[in-house]
Coordinates of C-alpha atoms in Angstrom, one line a residue:
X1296 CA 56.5 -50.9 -19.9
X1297 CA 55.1 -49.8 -16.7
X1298 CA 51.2 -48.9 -16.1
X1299 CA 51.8 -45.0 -15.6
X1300 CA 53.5 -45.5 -19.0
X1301 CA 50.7 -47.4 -20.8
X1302 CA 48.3 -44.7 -19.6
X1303 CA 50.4 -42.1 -21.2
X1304 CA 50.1 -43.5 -24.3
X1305 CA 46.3 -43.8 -23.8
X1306 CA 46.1 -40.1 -23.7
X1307 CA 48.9 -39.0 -26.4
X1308 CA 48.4 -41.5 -29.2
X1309 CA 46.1 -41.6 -32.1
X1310 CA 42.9 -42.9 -29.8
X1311 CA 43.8 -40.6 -27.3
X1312 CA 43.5 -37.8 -29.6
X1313 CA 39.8 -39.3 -30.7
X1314 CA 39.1 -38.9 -27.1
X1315 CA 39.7 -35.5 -26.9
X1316 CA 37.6 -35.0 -29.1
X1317 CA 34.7 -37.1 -28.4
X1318 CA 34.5 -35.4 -24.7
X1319 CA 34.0 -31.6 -26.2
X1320 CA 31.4 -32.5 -28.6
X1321 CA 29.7 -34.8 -26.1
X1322 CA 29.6 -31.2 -23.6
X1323 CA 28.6 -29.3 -26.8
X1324 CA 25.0 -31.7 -26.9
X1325 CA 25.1 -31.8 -23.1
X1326 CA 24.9 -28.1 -23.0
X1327 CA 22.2 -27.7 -26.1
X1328 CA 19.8 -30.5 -23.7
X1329 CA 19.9 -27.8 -21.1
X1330 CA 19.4 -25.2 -23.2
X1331 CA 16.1 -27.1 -25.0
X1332 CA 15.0 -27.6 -21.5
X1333 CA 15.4 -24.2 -20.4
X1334 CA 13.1 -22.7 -23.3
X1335 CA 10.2 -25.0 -23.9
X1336 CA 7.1 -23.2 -25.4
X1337 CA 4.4 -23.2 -22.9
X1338 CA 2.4 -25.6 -25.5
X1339 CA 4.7 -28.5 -24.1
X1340 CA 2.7 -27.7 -20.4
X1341 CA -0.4 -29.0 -22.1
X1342 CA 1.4 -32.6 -23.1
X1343 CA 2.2 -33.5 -19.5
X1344 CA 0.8 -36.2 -17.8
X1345 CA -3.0 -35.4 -17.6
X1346 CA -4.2 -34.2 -14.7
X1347 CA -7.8 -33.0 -13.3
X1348 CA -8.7 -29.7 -15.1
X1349 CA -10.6 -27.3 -12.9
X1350 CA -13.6 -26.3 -14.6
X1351 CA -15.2 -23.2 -12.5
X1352 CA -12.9 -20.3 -11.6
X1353 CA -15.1 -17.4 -9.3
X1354 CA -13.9 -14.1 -9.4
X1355 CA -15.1 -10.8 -7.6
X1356 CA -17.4 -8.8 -10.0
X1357 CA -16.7 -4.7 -10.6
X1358 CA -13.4 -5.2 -9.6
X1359 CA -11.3 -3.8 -12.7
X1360 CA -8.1 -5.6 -11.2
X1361 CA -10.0 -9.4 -11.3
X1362 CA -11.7 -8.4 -14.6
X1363 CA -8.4 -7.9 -16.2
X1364 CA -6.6 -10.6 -14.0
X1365 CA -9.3 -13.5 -15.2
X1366 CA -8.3 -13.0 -18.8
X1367 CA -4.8 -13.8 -18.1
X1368 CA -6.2 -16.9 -15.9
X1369 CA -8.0 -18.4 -18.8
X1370 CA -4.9 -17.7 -21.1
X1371 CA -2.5 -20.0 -18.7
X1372 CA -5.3 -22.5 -18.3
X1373 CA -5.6 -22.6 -21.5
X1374 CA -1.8 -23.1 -22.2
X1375 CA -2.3 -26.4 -19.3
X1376 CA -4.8 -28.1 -21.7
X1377 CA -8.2 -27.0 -19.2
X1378 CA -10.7 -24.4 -20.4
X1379 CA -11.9 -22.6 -18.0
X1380 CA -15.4 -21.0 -17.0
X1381 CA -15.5 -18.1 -15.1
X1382 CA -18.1 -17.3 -12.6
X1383 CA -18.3 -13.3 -11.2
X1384 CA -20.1 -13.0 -7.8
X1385 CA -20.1 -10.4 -5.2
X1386 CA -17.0 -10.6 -2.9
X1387 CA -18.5 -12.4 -0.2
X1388 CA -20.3 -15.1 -2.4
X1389 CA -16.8 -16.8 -3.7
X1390 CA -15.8 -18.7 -0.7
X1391 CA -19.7 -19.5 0.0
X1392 CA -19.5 -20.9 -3.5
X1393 CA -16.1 -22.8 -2.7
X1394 CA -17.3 -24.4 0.3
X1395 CA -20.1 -25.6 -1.5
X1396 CA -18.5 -27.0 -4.3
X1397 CA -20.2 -24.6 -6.7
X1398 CA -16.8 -23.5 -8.2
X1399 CA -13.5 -25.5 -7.9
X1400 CA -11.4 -22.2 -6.9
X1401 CA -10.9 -18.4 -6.5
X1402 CA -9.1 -16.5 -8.7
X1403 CA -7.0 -13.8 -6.0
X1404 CA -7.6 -14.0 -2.2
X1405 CA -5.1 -12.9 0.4
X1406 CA -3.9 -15.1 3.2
X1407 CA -6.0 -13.7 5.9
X1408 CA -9.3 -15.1 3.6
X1409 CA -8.3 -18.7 4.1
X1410 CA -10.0 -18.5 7.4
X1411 CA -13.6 -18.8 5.4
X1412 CA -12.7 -22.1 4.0
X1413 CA -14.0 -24.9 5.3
X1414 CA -13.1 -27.0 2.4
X1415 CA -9.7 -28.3 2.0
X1416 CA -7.5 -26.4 -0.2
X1417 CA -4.5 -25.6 -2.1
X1418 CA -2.9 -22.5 -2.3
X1419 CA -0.7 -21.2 -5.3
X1420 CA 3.3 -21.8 -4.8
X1421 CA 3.9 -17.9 -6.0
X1422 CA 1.7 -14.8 -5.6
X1423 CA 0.1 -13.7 -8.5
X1424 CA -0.5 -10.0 -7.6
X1425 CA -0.1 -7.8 -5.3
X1426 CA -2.4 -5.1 -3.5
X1427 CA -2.2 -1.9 -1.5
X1428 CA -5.7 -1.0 0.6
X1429 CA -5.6 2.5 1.2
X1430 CA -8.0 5.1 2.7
X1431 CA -8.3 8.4 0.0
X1432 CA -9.5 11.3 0.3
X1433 CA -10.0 14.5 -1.9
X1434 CA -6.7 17.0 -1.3
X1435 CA -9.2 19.6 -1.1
X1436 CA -11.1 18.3 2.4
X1437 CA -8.6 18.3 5.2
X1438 CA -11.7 17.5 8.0
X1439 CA -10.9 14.0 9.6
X1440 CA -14.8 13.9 10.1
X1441 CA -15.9 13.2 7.0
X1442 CA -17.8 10.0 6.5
X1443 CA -15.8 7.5 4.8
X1444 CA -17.2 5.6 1.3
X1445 CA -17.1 1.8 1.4
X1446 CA -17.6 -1.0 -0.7
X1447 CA -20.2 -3.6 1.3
X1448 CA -19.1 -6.7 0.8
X1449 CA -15.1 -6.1 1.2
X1450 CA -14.3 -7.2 4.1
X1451 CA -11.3 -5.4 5.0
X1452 CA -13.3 -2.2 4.0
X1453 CA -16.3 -3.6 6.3
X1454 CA -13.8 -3.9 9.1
X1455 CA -12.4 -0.7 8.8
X1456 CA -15.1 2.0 9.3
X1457 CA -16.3 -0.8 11.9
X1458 CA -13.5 -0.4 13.7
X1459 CA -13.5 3.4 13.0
X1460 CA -17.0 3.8 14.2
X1461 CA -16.6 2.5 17.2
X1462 CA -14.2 4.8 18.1
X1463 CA -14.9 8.0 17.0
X1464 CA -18.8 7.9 16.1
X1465 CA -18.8 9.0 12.7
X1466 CA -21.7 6.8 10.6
X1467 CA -20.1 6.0 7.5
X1468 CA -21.3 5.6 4.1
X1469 CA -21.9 1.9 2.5
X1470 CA -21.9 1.5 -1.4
X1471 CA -22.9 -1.5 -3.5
X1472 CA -20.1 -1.5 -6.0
X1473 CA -16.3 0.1 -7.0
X1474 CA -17.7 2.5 -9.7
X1475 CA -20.7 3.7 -8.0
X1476 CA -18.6 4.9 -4.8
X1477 CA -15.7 6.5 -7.1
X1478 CA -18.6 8.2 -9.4
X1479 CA -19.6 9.7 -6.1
X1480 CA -16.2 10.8 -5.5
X1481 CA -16.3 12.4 -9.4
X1482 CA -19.2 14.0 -8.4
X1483 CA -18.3 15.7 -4.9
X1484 CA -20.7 14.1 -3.3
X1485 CA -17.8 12.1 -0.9
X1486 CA -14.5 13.4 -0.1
X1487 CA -13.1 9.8 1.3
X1488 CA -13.3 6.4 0.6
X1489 CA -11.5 3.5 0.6
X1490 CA -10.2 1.6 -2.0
X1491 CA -7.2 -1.0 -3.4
X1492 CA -4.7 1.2 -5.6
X1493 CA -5.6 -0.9 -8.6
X1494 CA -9.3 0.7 -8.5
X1495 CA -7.6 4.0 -8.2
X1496 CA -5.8 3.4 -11.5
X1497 CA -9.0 2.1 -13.5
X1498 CA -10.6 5.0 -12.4
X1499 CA -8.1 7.4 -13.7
X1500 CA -8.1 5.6 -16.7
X1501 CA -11.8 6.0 -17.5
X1502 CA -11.3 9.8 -17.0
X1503 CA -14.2 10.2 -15.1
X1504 CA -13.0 13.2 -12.7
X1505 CA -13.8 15.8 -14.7
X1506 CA -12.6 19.0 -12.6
X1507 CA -13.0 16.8 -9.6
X1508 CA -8.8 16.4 -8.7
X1509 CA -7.2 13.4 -7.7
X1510 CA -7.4 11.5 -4.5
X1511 CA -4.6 11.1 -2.2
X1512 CA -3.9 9.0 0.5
X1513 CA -4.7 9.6 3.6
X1514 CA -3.4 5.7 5.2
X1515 CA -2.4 2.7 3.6
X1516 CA -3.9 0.1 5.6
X1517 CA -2.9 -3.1 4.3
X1518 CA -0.1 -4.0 1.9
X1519 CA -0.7 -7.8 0.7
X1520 CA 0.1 -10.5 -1.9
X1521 CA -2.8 -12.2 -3.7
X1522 CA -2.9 -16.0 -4.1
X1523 CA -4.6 -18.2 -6.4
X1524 CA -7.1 -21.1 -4.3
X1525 CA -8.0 -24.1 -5.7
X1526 CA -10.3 -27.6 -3.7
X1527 CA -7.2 -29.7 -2.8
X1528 CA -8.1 -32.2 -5.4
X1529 CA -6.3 -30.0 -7.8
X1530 CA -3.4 -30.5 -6.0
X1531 CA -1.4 -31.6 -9.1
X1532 CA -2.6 -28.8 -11.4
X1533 CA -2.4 -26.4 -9.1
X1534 CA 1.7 -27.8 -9.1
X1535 CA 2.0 -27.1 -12.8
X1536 CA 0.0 -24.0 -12.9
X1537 CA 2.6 -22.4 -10.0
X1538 CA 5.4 -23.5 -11.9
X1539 CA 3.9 -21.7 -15.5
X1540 CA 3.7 -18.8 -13.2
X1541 CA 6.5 -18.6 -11.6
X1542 CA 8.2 -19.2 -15.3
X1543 CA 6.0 -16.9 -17.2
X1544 CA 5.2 -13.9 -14.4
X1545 CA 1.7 -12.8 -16.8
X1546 CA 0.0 -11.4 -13.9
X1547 CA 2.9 -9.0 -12.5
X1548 CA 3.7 -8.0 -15.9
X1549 CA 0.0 -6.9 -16.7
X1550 CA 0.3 -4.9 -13.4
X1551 CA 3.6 -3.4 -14.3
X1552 CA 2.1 -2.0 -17.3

């Protein structure tokens, strides 16, 4: 009997029959495996290898977007085995603090901010937000001459009527905080002022217009994805955090909504 005959037989007799169906049912577990993998509950995050928990998060204060957005940070730490203490400061203060080692990361900064750290860092693998600056203005006040509100303290804001003052003259108007320039704008007594798009839809929210109608824009300014900064000691957290991110999508969803 020849070798191509004896492998014949290994295929067509009895064994060869057990074979065929061995190899199914072994593609049948392969396939659950994947499947397992696929679909883990986020508690499994926590059970990793340990890694070095951050402990203080800082976050911009009066900001309805990182109010909302911190909540959702503490849920995914959380889900990674690290509580988390969050520390609000005025928008300049958080990299001052990072530098310093006061907190071990920001919550959302864009790209362009890196250039105020002068501590090494990590930077998230995904973004976790994203933001549209805009200038608004009432529909009712066509006059490009009207001062412009501001936040002090945003630095793209800060920038802006900088940069606008120098070249047209018009002195514009600072304000300490988010609600206290769109309460102005409530109360008529600003026309423009500028603003992320998230603030624009907390203020709606709140119904605080009144008669007062909705702003418009006059310019988007900036259009930019927000990051998630940690010391680069977190390296490996910050690793598994991106991936539970880029999984899970919280943050974009919350916006969505």
């Amino acid at each position: 009997m020849s070798c191509s005959k004896n492998s014949s037989a290994l295929t067509s007799g009895p064994s060869g029959k057990r074979q065929d169906l061995i190899a199914p049912a072994f593609l049948l577990l392969a396939l659950v495996g994947l499947f397992s993998s696929q679909t883990i509950s986020t508690d499994a995050w926590a059970d990793e290898a340990d890694v070095e928990c951050p402990k203080k998060i800082a976050y911009v204060e009066n900001d309805p977007m990182s109010q909302k957005s911190i909540v959702i940070l503490q849920k995914l730490y959380a889900d990674l085995g690290c509580p988390l203490q969050a520390v609000k400061l005025p928008g300049r203060r958080g990299p001052l603090h990072f530098n310093e080692g006061l907190v071990d990361g920001e919550l959302l900064r864009a790209v362009a901010a890196e250039k105020n750290y002068s501590r090494a860092f990590v930077r998230s693998s995904v973004a976790l937000r994203e933001i549209a600056n805009r200038l608004w203005r009432n529909p009712n006040d066509q006059d490009p001459s009207t001062p412009i509100a501001f936040t002090l303290g945003v630095i793209w804001q800060e920038k802006y009527v900088h940069a606008d003052t120098a070249k047209t003259g018009i002195t514009h108007k600072p304000m300490m905080y988010n609600t206290e320039k769109h309460q102005a704008y409530a109360e008529g007594r600003i026309t423009r002022f500028l603003s992320a798009d998230s603030n624009i839809d907390d203020m709606l929210t709140q119904g605080i217009l009144g008669n007062t109608p909705a702003p418009v824009i006059e310019e988007t300014i900036s259009v930019l994805p927000l990051y998630h900064y940690l010391g680069a000691e977190f390296a490996p957290f910050m690793k598994k955090f991106s991936a539970l991110v880029a999984l899970t999508d919280p943050f974009r969803k919350d916006q969505n909504q």
